[in-house]
Short mmCIF file of C-alpha atoms and ligand atoms in Angstrom, two decimals:
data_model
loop_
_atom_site.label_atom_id
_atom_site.label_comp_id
_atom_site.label_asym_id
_atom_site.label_seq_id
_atom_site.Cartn_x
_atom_site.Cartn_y
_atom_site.Cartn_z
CA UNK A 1 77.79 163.14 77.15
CA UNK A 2 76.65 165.73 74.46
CA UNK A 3 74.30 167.92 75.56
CA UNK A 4 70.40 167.04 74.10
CA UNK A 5 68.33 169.93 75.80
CA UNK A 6 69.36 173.92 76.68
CA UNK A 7 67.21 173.40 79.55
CA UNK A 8 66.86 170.32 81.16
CA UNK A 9 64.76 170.39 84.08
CA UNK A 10 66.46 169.31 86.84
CA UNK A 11 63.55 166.86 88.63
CA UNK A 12 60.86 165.63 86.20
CA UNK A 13 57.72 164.02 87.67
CA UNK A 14 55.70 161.52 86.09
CA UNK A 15 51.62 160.45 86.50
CA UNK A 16 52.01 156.78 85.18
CA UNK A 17 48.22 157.33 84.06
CA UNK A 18 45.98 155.89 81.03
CA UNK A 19 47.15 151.76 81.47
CA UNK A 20 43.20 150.58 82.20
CA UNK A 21 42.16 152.53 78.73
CA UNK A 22 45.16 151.41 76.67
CA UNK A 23 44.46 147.34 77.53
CA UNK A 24 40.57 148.28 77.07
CA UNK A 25 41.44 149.83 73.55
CA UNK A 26 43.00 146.64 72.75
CA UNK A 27 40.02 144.45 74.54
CA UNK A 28 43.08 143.12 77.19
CA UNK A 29 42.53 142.74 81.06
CA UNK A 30 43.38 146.00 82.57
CA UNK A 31 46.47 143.96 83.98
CA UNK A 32 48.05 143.86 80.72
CA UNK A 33 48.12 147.43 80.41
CA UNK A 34 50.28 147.45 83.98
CA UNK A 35 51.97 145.19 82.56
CA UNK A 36 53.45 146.57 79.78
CA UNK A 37 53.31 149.98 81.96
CA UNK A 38 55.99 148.33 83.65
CA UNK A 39 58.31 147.93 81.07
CA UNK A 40 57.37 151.79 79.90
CA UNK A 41 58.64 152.76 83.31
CA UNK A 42 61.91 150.75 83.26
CA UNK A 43 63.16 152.29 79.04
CA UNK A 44 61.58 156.25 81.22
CA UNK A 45 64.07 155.50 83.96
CA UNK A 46 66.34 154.43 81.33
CA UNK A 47 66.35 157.13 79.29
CA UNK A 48 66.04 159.85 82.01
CA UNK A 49 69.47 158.68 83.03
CA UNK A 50 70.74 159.21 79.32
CA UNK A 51 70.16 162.26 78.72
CA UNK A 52 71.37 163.34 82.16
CA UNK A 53 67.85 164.16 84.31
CA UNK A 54 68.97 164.35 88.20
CA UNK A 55 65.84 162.69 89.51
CA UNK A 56 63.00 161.07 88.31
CA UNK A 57 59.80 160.44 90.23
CA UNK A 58 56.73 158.32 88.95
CA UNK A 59 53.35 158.18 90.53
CA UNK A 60 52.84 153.94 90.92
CA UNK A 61 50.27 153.54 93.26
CA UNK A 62 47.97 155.85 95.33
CA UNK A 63 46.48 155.62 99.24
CA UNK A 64 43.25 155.60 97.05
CA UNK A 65 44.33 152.65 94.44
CA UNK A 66 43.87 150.15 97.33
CA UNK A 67 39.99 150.46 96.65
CA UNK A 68 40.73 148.75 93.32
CA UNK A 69 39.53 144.59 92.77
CA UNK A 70 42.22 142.37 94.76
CA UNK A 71 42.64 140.87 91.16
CA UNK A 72 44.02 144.44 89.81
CA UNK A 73 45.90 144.75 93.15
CA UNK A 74 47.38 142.27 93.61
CA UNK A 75 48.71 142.14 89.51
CA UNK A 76 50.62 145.66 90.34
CA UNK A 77 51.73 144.55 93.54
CA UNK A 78 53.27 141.60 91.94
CA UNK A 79 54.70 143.90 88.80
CA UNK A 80 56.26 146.05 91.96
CA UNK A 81 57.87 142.57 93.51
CA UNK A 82 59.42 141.77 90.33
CA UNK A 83 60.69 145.33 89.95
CA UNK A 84 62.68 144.87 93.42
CA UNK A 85 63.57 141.55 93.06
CA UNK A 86 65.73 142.69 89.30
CA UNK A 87 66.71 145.58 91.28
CA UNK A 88 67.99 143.73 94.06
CA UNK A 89 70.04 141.29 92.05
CA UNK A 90 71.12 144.16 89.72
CA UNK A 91 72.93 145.91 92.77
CA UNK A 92 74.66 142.56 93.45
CA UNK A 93 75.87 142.05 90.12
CA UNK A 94 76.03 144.93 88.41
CA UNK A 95 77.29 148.06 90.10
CA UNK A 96 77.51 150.49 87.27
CA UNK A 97 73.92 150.73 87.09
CA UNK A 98 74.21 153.92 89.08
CA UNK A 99 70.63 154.30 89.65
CA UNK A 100 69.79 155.34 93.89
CA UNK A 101 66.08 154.14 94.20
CA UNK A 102 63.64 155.54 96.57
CA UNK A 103 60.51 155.16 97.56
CA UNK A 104 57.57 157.59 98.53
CA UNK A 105 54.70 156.38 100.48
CA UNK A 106 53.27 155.04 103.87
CA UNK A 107 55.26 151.80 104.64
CA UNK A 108 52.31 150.75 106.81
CA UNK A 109 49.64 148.72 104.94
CA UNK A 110 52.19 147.40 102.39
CA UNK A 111 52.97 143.33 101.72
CA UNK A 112 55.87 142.64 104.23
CA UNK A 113 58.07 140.86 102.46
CA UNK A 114 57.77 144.00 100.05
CA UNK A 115 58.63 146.22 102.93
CA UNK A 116 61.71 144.10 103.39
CA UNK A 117 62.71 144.22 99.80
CA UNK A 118 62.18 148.24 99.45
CA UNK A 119 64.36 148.90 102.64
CA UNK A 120 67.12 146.55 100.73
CA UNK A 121 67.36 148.29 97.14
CA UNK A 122 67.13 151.97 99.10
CA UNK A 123 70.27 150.86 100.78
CA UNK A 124 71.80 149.12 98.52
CA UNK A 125 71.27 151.96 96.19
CA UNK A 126 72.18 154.65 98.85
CA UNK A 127 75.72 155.55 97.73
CA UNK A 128 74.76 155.63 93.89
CA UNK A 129 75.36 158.99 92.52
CA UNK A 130 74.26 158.49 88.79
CA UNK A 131 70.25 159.43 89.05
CA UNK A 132 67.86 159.61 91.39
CA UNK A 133 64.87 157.56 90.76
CA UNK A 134 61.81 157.77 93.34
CA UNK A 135 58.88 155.63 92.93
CA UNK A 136 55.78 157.00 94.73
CA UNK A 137 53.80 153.37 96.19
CA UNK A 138 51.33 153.95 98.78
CA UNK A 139 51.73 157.54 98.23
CA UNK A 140 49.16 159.98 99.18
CA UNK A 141 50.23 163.96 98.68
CA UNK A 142 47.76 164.65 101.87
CA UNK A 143 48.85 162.16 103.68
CA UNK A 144 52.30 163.22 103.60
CA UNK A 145 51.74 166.77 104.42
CA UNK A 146 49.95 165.79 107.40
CA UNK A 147 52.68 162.67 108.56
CA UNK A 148 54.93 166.03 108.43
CA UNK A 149 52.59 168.08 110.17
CA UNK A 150 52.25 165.75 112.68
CA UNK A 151 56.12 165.23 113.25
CA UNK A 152 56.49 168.82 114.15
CA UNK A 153 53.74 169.07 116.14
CA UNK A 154 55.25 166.31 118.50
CA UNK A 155 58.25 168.43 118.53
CA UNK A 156 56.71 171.70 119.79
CA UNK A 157 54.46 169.16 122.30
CA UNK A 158 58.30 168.03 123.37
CA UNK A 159 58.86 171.83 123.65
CA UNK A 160 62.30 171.66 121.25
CA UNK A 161 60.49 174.49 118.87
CA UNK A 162 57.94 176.89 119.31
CA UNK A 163 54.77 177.19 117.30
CA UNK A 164 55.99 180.53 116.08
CA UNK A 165 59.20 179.21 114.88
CA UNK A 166 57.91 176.50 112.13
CA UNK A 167 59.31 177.41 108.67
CA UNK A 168 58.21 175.69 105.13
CA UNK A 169 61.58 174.24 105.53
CA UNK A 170 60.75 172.22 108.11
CA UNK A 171 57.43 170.90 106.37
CA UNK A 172 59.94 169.93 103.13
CA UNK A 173 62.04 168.17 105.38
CA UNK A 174 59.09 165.78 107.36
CA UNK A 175 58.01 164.69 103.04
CA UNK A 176 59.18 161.51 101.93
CA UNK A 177 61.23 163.92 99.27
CA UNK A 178 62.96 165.29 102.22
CA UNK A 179 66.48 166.69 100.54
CA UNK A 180 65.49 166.09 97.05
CA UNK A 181 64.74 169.10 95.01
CA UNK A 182 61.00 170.07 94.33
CA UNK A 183 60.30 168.61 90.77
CA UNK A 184 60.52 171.63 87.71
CA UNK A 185 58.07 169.52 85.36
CA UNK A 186 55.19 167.52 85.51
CA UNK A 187 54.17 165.21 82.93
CA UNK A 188 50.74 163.47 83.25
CA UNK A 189 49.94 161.32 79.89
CA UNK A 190 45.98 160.44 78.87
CA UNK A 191 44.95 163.67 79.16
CA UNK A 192 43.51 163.94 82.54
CA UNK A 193 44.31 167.75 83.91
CA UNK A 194 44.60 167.13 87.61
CA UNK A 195 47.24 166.09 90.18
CA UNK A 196 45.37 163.28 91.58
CA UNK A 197 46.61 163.94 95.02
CA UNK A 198 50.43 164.08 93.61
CA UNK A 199 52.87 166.15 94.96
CA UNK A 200 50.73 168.65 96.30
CA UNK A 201 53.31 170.43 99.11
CA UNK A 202 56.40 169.78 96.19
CA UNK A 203 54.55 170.94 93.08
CA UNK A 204 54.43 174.69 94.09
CA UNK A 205 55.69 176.34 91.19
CA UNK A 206 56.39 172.92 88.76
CA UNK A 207 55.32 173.24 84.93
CA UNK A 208 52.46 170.96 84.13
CA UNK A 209 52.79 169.31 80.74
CA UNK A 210 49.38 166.79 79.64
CA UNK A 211 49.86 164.69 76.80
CA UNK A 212 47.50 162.27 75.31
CA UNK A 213 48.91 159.39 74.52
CA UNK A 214 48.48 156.11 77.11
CA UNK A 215 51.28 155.05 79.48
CA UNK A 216 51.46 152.15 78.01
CA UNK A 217 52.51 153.91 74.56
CA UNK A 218 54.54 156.22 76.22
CA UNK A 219 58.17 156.70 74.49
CA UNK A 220 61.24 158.96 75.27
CA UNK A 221 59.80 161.00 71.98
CA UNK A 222 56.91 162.17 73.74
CA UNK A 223 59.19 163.07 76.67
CA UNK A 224 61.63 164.81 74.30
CA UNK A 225 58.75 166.96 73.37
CA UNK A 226 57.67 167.84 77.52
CA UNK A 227 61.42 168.53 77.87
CA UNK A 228 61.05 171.61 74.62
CA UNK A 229 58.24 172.37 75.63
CA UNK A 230 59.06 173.45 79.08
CA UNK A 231 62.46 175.05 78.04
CA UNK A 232 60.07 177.57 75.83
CA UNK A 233 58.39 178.37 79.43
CA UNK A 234 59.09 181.40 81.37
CA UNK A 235 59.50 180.38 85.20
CA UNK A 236 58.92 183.61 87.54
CA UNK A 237 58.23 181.47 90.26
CA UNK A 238 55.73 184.76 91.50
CA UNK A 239 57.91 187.54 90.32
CA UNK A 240 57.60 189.80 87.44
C1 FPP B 301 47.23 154.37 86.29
O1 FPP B 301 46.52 153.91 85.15
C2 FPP B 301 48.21 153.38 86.68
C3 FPP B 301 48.27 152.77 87.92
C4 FPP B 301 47.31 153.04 88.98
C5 FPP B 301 49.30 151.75 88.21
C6 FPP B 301 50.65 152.02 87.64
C7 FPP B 301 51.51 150.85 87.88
C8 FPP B 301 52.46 150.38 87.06
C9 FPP B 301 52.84 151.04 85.77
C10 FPP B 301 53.20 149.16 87.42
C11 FPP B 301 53.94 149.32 88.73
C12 FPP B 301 55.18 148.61 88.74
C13 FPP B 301 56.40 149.18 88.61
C14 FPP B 301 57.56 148.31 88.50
C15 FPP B 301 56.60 150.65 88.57
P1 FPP B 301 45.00 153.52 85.30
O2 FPP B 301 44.90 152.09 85.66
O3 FPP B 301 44.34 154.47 86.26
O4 FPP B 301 44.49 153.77 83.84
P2 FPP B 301 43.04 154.25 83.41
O5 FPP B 301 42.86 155.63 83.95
O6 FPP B 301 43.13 154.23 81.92
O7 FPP B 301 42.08 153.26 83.97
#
């Protein structure tokens, strides 16, 4: 594969933000715009995989999203069934695909039968080597920190560690992204500047990148232009 970028950041995280505005611009239920947010996700995922990005994590739904109508709910939920269902059948049939799927989030409080299919593609997918793709559903950046928290803290109750002995290692490894390196680049489209609860524990020392344009519109253009962008960057990660 020729080589598109000098510096390709390894992990590249994405807010899938701005669907709601781009199907009001266009006087469309907000559905639409998830909709065709969808397909936006599946040419990203695509095209990540092209031009050789290791992993690949998109923001799909938040612990906070739930307070959404049951209409609007229920229309991504349904987007997300679809999603697994292709997935599914593409592992069956189609083994080049290459693509290991997982996903980020609380479990608990999710459709069952989606619960099901998720556990399926991740192992399905588990031996696939070609790019990671995580999908963050149910995901809350709090949440996780303290599900982590709270896994070490039964360990010290157990008295297999010590208080004095936790690391931010063992934090990392209690995420969802345990093993997975933090992401280098975060792209939120729409032009919100905020993490929305995102990543908070992995997003240390990532490069945030804002665009304007919707989700919706979103094209592997506008991520060619994150990807220069944050080659021009200088990373110290806190050094001089
Ligand atoms: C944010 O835009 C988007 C979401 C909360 C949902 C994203 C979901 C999808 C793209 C579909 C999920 C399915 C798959 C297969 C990944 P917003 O609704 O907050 O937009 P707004 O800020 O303009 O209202």
């Amino acid at each position: 594969m020729e080589k598109k970028f000098e510096n390709l950041p390894k992990h590249i995280a994405i807010i899938m933000d701005g669907n709601g505005r781009w199907a009001k611009q266009k006087g469309l239920p907000r559905t639409e715009g998830h909709k065709v947010g969808a397909e936006v996700f599946r040419k990203i995922c695509e095209y990540c995989a092209e031009i050789g990005v290791e992993y690949v994590t998109f923001y799909a739904f938040s612990t906070e999203n739930w307070k959404r109508s049951k209409l609007e709910v229920t229309a991504i939920m349904n987007l997300f069934r679809r999603y697994l269902e292709e997935m599914q059948e593409r592992y069956l049939e189609n083994e080049e695909a290459g693509y290991r799927i997982r996903f980020l989030g609380a479990r608990e409080g999710m459709p069952k039968d989606l619960i099901k299919l998720m556990d399926t593609v991740e192992e399905k997918s588990a031996d696939k080597t070609r790019i990671n793709i995580n999908l963050a559903v149910n995901y809350g950046g709090r949440d996780e920190i303290v599900h982590s928290v709270k896994d070490i803290a039964a360990r010290v109750k157990q008295g297999l560690i010590r208080p004095e002995d936790i690391t931010e290692d063992m934090i990392s490894q209690g995420l969802y992204t345990a093993g997975q390196p933090d992401p280098d680049l975060i792209i939120r489209p729409s032009g919100e500047y905020r993490l929305s609860n995102y990543l908070l524990w992995q997003s240390a020392y990532a490069e945030l990148y804002i665009d304007d344009v919707l989700w919706p519109d979103y094209t592997p253009a506008d991520l060619d232009r994150a990807i220069e962008e944050y080659g021009r960057r200088n990373r110290r990660f806190g050094a001089v």
